[in-house]
Each structure stands twice: as C-alpha cells, then as structure tokens.
PDB file of C-alpha atoms in Angstrom:
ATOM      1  CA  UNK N   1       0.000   0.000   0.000  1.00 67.00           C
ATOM      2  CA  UNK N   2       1.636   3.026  -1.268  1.00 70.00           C
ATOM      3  CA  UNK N   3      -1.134   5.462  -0.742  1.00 93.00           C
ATOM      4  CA  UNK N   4      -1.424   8.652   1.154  1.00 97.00           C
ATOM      5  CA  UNK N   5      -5.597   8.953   1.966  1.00 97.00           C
ATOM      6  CA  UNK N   6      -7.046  12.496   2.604  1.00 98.00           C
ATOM      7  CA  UNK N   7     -10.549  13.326   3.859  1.00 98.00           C
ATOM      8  CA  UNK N   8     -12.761  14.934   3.130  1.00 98.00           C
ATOM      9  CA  UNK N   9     -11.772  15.546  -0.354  1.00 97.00           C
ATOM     10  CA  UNK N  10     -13.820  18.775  -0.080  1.00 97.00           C
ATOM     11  CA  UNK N  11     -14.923  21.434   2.720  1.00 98.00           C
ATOM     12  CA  UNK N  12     -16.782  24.487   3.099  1.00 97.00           C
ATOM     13  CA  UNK N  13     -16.438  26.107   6.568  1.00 95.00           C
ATOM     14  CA  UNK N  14     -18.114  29.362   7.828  1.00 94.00           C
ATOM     15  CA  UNK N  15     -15.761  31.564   9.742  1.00 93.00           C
ATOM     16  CA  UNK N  16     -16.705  30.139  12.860  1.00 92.00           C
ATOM     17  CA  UNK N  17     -17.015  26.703  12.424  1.00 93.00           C
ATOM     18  CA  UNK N  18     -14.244  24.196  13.909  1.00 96.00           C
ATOM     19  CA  UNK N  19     -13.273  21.625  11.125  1.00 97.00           C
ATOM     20  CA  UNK N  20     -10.914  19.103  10.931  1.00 98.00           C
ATOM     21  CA  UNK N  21      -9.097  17.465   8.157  1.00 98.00           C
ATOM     22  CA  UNK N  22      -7.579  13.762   8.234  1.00 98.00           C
ATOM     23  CA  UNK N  23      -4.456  12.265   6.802  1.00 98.00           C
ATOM     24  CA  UNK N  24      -3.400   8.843   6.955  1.00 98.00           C
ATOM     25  CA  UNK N  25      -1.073   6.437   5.568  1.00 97.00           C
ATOM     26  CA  UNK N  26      -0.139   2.693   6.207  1.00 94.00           C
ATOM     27  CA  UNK N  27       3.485   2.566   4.792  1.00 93.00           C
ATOM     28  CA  UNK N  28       5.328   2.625   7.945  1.00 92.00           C
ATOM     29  CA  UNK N  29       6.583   6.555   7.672  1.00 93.00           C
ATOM     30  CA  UNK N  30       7.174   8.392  10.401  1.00 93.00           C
ATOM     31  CA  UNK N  31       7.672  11.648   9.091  1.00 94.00           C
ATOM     32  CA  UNK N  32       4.294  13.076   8.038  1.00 96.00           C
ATOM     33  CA  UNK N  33       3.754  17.051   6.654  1.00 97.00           C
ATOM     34  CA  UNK N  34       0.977  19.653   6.096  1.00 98.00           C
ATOM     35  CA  UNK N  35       1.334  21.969   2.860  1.00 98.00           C
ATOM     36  CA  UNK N  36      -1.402  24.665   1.966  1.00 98.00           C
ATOM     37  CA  UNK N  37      -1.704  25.257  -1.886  1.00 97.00           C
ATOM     38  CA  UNK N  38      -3.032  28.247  -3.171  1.00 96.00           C
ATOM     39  CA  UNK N  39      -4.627  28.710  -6.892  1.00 93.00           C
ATOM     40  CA  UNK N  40      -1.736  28.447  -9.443  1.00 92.00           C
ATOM     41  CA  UNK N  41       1.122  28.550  -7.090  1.00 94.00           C
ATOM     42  CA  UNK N  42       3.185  26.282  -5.242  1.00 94.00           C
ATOM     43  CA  UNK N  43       2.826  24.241  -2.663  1.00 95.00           C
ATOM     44  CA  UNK N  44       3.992  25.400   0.945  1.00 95.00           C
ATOM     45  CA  UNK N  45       5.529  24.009   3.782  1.00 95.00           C
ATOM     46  CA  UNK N  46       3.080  24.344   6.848  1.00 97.00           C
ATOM     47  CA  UNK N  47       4.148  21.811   9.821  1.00 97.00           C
ATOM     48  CA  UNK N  48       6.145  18.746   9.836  1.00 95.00           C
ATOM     49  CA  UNK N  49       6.170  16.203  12.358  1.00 96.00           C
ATOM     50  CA  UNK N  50       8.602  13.466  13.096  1.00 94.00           C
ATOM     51  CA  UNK N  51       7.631  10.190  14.999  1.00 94.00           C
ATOM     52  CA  UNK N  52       4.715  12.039  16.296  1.00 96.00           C
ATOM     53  CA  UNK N  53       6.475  15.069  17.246  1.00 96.00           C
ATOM     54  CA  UNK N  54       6.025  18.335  15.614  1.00 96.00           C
ATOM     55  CA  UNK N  55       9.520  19.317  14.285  1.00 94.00           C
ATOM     56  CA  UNK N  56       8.712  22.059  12.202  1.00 93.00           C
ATOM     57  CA  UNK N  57       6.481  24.528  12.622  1.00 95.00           C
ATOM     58  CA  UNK N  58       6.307  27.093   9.160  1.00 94.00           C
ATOM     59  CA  UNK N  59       5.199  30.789  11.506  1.00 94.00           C
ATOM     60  CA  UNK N  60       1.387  29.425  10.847  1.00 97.00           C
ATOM     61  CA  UNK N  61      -1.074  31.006  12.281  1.00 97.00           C
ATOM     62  CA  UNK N  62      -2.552  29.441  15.354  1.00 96.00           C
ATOM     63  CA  UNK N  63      -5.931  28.558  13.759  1.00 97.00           C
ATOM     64  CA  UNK N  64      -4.609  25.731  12.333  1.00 98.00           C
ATOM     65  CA  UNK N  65      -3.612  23.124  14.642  1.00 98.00           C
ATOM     66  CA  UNK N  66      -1.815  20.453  13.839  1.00 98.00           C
ATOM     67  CA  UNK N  67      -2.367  16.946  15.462  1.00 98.00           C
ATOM     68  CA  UNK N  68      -0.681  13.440  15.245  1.00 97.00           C
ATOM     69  CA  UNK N  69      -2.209  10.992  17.549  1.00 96.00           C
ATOM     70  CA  UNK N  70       0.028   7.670  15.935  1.00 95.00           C
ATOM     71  CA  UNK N  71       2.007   7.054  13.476  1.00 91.00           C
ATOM     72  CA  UNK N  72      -0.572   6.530  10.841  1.00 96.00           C
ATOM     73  CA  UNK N  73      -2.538   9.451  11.196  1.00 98.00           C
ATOM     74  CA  UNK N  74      -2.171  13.608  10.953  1.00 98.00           C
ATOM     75  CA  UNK N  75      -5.542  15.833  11.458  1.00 98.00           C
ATOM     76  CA  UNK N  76      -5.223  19.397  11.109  1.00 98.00           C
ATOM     77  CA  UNK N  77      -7.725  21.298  13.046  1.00 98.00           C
ATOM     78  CA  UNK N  78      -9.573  24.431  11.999  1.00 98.00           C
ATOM     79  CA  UNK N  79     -10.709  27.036  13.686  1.00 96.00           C
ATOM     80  CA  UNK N  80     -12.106  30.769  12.944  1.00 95.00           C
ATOM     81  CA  UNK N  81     -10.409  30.466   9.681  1.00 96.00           C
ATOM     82  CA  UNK N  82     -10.390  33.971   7.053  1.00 96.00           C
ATOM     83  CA  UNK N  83     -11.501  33.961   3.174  1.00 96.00           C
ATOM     84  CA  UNK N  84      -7.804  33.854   2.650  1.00 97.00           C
ATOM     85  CA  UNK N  85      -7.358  30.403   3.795  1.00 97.00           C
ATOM     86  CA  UNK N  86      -9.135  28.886   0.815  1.00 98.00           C
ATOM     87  CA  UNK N  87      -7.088  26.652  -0.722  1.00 97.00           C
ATOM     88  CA  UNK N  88      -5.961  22.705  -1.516  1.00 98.00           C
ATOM     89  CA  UNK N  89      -4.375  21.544   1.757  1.00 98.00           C
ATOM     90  CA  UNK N  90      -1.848  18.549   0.926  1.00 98.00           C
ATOM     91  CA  UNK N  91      -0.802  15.807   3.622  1.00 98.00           C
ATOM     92  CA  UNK N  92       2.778  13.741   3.028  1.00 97.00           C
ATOM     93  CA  UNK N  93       4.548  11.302   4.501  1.00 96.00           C
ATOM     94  CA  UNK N  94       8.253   9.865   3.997  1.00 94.00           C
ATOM     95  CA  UNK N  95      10.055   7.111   5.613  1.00 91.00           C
ATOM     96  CA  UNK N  96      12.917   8.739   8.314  1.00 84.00           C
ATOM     97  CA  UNK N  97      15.565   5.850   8.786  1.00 77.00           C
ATOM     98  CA  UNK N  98      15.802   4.360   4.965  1.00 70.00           C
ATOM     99  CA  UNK N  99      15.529   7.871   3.239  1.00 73.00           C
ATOM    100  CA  UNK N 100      13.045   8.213   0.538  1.00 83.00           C
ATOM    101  CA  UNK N 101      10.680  10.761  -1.317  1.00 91.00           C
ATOM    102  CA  UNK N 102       7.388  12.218   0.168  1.00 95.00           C
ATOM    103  CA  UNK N 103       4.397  11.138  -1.217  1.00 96.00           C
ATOM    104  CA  UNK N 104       1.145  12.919  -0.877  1.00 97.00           C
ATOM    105  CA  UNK N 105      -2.384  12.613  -0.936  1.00 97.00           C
ATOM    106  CA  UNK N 106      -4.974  14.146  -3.310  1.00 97.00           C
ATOM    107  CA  UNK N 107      -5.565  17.481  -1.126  1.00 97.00           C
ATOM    108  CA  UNK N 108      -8.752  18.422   0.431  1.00 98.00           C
ATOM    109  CA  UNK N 109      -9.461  21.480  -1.350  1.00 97.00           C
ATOM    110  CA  UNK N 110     -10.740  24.060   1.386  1.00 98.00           C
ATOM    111  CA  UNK N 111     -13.567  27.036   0.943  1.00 97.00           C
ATOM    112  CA  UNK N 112     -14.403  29.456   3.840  1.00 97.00           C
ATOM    113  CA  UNK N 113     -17.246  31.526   3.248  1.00 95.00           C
TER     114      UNK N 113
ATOM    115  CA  UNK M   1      17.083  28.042   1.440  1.00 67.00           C
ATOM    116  CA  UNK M   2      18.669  27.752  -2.518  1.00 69.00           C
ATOM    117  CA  UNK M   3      16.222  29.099  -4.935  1.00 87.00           C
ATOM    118  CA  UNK M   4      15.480  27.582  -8.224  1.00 94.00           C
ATOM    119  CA  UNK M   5      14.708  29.311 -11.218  1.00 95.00           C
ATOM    120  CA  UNK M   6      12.695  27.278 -13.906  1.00 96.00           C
ATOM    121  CA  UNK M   7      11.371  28.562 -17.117  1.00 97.00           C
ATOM    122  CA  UNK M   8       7.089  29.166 -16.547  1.00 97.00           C
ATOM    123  CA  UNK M   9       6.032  27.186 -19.546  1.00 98.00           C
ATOM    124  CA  UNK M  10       7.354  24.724 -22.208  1.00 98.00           C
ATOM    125  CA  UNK M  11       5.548  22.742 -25.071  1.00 98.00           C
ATOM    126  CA  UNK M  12       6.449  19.140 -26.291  1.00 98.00           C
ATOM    127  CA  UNK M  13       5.395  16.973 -29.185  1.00 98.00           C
ATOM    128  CA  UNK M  14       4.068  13.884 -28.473  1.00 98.00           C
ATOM    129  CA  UNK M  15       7.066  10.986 -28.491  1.00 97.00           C
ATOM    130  CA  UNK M  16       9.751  13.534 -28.184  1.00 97.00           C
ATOM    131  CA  UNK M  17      11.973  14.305 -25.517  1.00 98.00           C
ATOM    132  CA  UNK M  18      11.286  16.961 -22.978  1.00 98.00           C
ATOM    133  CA  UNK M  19      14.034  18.800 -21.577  1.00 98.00           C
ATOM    134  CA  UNK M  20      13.352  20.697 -18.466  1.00 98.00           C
ATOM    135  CA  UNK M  21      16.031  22.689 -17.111  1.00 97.00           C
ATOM    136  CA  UNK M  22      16.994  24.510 -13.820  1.00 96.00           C
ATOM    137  CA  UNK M  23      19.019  26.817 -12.201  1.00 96.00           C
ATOM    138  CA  UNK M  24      20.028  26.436  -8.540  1.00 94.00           C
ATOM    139  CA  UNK M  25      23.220  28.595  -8.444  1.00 92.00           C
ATOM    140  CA  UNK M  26      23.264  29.066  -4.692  1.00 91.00           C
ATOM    141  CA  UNK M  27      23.066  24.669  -3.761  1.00 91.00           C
ATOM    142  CA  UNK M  28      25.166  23.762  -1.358  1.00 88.00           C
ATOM    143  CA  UNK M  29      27.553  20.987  -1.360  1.00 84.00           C
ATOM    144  CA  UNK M  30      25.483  18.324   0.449  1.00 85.00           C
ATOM    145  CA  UNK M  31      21.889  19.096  -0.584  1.00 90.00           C
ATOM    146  CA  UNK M  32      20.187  17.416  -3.057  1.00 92.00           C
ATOM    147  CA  UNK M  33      18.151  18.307  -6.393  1.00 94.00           C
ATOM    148  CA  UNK M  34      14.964  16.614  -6.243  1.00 95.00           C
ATOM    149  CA  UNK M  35      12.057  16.668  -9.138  1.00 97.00           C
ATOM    150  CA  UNK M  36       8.064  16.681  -8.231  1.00 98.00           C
ATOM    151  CA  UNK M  37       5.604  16.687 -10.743  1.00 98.00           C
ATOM    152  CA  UNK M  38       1.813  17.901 -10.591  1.00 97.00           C
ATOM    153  CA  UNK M  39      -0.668  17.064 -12.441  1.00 96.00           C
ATOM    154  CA  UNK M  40      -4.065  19.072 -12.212  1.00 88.00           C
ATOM    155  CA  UNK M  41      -5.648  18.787  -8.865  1.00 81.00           C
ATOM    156  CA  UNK M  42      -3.654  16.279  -8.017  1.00 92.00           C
ATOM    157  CA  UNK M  43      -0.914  15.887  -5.102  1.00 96.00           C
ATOM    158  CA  UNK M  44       3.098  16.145  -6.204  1.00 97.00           C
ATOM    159  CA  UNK M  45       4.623  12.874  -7.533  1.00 97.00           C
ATOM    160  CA  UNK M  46       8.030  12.150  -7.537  1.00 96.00           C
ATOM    161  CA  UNK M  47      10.114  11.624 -10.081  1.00 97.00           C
ATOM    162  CA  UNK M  48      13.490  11.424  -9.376  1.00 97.00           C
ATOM    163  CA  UNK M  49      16.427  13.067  -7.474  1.00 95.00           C
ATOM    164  CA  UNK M  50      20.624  13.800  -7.609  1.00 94.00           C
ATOM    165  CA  UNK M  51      23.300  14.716  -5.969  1.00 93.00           C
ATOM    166  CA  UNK M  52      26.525  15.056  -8.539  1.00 91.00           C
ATOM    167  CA  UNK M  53      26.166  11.937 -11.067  1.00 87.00           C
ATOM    168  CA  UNK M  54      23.778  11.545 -13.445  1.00 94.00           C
ATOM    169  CA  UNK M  55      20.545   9.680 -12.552  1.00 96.00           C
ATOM    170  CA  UNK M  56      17.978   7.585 -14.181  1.00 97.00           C
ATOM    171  CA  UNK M  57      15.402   5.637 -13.377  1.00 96.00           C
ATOM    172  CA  UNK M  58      11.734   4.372 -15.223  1.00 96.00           C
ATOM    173  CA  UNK M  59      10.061   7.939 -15.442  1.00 95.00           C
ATOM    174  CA  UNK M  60      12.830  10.005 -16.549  1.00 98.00           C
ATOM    175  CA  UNK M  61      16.736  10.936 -16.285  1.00 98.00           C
ATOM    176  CA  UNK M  62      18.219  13.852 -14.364  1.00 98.00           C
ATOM    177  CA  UNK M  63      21.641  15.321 -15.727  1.00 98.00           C
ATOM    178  CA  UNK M  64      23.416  17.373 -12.928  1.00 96.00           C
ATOM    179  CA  UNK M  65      26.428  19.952 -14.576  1.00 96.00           C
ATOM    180  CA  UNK M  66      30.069  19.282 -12.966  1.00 94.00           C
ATOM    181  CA  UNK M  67      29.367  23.225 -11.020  1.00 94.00           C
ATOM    182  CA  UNK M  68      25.717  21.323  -9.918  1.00 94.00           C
ATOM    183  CA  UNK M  69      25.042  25.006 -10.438  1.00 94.00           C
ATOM    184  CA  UNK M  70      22.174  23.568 -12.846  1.00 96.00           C
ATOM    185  CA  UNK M  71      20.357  20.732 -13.378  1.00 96.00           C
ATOM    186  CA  UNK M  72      18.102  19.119 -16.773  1.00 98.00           C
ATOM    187  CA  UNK M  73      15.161  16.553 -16.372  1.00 98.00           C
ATOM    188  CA  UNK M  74      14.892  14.753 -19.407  1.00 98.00           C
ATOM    189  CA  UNK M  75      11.446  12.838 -20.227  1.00 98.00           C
ATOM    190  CA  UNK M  76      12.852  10.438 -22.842  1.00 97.00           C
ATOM    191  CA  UNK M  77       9.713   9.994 -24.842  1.00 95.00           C
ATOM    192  CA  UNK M  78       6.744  12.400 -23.635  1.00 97.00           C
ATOM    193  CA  UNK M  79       3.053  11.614 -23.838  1.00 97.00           C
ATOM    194  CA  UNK M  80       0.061  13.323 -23.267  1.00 97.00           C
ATOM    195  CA  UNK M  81      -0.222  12.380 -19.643  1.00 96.00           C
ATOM    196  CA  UNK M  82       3.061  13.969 -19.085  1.00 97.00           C
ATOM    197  CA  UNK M  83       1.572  16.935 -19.473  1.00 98.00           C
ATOM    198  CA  UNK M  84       1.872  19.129 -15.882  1.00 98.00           C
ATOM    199  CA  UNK M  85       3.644  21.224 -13.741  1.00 98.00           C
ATOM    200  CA  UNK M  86       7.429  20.415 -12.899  1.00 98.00           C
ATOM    201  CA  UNK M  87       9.185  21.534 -10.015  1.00 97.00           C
ATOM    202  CA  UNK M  88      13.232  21.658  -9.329  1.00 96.00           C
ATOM    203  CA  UNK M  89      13.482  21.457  -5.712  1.00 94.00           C
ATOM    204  CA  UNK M  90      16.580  21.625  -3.790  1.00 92.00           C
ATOM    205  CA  UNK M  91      16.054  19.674  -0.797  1.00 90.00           C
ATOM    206  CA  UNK M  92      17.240  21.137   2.293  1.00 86.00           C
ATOM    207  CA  UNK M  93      17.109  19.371   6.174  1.00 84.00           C
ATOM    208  CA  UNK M  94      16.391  21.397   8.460  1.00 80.00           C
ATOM    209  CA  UNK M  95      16.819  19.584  12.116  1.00 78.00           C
ATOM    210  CA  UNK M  96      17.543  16.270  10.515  1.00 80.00           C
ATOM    211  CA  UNK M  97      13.862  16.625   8.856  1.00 84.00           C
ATOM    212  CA  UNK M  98      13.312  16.805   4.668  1.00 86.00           C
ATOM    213  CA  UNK M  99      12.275  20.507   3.987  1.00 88.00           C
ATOM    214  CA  UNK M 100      10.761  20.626   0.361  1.00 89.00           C
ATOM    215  CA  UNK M 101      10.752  24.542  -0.331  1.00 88.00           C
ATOM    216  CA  UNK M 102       8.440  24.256  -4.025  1.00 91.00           C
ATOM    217  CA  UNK M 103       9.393  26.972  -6.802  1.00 88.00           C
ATOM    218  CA  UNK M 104       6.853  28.478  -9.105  1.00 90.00           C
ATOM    219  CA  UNK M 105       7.722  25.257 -11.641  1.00 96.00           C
ATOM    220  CA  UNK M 106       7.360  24.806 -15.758  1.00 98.00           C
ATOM    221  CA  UNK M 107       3.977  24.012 -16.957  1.00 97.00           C
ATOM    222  CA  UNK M 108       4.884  21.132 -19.433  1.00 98.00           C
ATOM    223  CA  UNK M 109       2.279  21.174 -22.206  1.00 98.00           C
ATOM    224  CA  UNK M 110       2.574  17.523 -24.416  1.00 98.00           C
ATOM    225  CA  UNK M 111       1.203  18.487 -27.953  1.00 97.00           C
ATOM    226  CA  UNK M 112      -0.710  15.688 -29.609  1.00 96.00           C
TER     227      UNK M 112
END
C-alpha cells in the first residue's frame, strides 16, 4: 500500500465553524507534513512532524492546529479560519531511517465563506 | 534556502523528448536536487532526485552539470499524460527533517 488517503476531499467552513481534516497512511513513515496550496502557485511548507512530534512549525497562524495521535494518522484542526485560507491543503509522509521521497495525498481542497 | 529558477512554460510533441532545465546557483555541497511533478488537482509525484552523477530511473533521467550550479530533467519519450507542472526542488534538512521549499515550476504542455 503506497497510498497517502485524505478526507474529506472537499470542505466548506463558515468563519466560525471548527473543522478538521484527516491524513493517513499505512506505509510505515514516520515523518508526516501539512502543505497549503493556493490557486496556481506552489505548494507550501506548513508543519512537519517526526515520529509524532512536531519538528517544524512554518510561523502558521494558530488557527490551524496540527495533530498526530500515531504514526498513521495527521488531522489538522480548523478554527475561525479567514476567506484567505481557501485553498488545496496537501498531507505527506516519507520514511525517516531508509531515506526516501514524500508522497502525498490528493488534497482536500478548502472554501471558507 | 537555494532558490530555483525554472522557465514558466514549455511545449512538447508527443514521443519527443522533454528537456526541463533549472538553475540552482546558490546549492550547497550536500543538498540534493529533487524533481516533483503535478498534475491538475492532483498531489506532487516524484520523479526522481541527484546529488553530482547523473541519474535515471523508469520515469525520466536527471543530468546534474560538474558546477551542480544547474540541473536538466529529461522525459525520454513524452506523452500526453506527461503533461503538468514540474518543479526543481533543492532539498534542504532542516533539524535532521526533509524541507521541500516548491518553486513556481514549468507548466509542461505535451502536444498531440
């Protein structure tokens, strides 16, 4: 199973709803990362976490929180989120100890109204 | 971080080679040139990565220069769902963790 799952695949929050989106994988990686893509740009680095620590930590803003409960899974919480934040949120993972590329997920592509 | 500079657009004819260069001028000695691909609303793919020497592998080859001041990807024989957006990465770690800082990319168009 080479597969990085994201759900929902789609969300539209109001600005004062709490929403969270899911990432999981079943490869074995420890090393698991948020990116927020914006229309026609690149992606961008938002938190990294390594064996279920968060290593790196982009300056987000703190109404997006990032969560990794196991090794498997990373949720990234929501919370009184702008316009602005619309976008196609990616989830990766990458193996630490054997080296190796990221792979990611499809996105869930995020609208706040 | 090194930046990399990538042309914004490039067309290919179907069954030709693409040739996607790169400059990364600033690289350091250890860090790596990786190459992600993305196809519409879809997440990154790898394709294929370098230090110094030459590389190949099933998707494509990556030719480093001797300065590794620039880099080519070279699709040997494009098709249509090679069409996408290519990014030249240089991979930097940051804390012993993989930091992937994306440029803006070439959009590859394949032309039938």
């Amino acid at each position: 199973d080479t597969e990085v799952t994201q759900t929902p695949k789609h969300l539209v929050m109001g600005m004062t709803n709490k929403k969270s989106l899911k990432c999981e994988q079943h490869m074995g990686h420890r090393a698991m990362y948020w990116y927020k893509q914006k229309a026609k740009k690149p992606p961008e680095l938002m938190f990294v976490y390594s064996y279920e620590k968060l290593s790196i930590n982009e300056s987000v803003p703190s109404r997006f929180s990032p969560e990794c409960p196991n090794s498997s899974l990373l949720n990234l919480h929501l919370h009184a989120l702008q316009p602005e934040d619309s976008a196609l949120y990616l989830c990766a993972s990458r193996p630490i100890l054997q080296g190796g590329e990221q792979y990611f997920g499809p996105g869930t592509r995020l609208t706040v109204t | 971080d090194a930046k990399t500079t990538q042309p914004t657009s490039m067309d290919c004819a179907e069954g030709r080679a693409a040739n996607l260069p790169c400059n990364h001028s600033t690289i350091s000695g250890n860090e790596y040139v990786y190459w992600y691909r993305q196809i519409h609303s879809q997440g990154p793919q790898y394709i294929i990565h370098g230090l110094k020497n030459n590389e190949t592998n099933e998707m494509a080859s990556l030719i480093i220069t001797e300065d590794r001041k620039s880099s080519t990807l070279i699709l040997p024989h494009a098709t249509l769902r090679d069409t996408a957006v290519y990014y030249c990465i240089v991979r930097v770690l940051l804390f012993g963790n993989e930091k992937l800082t994306f440029g803006t990319g070439t959009r590859l168009t394949i032309i039938p």
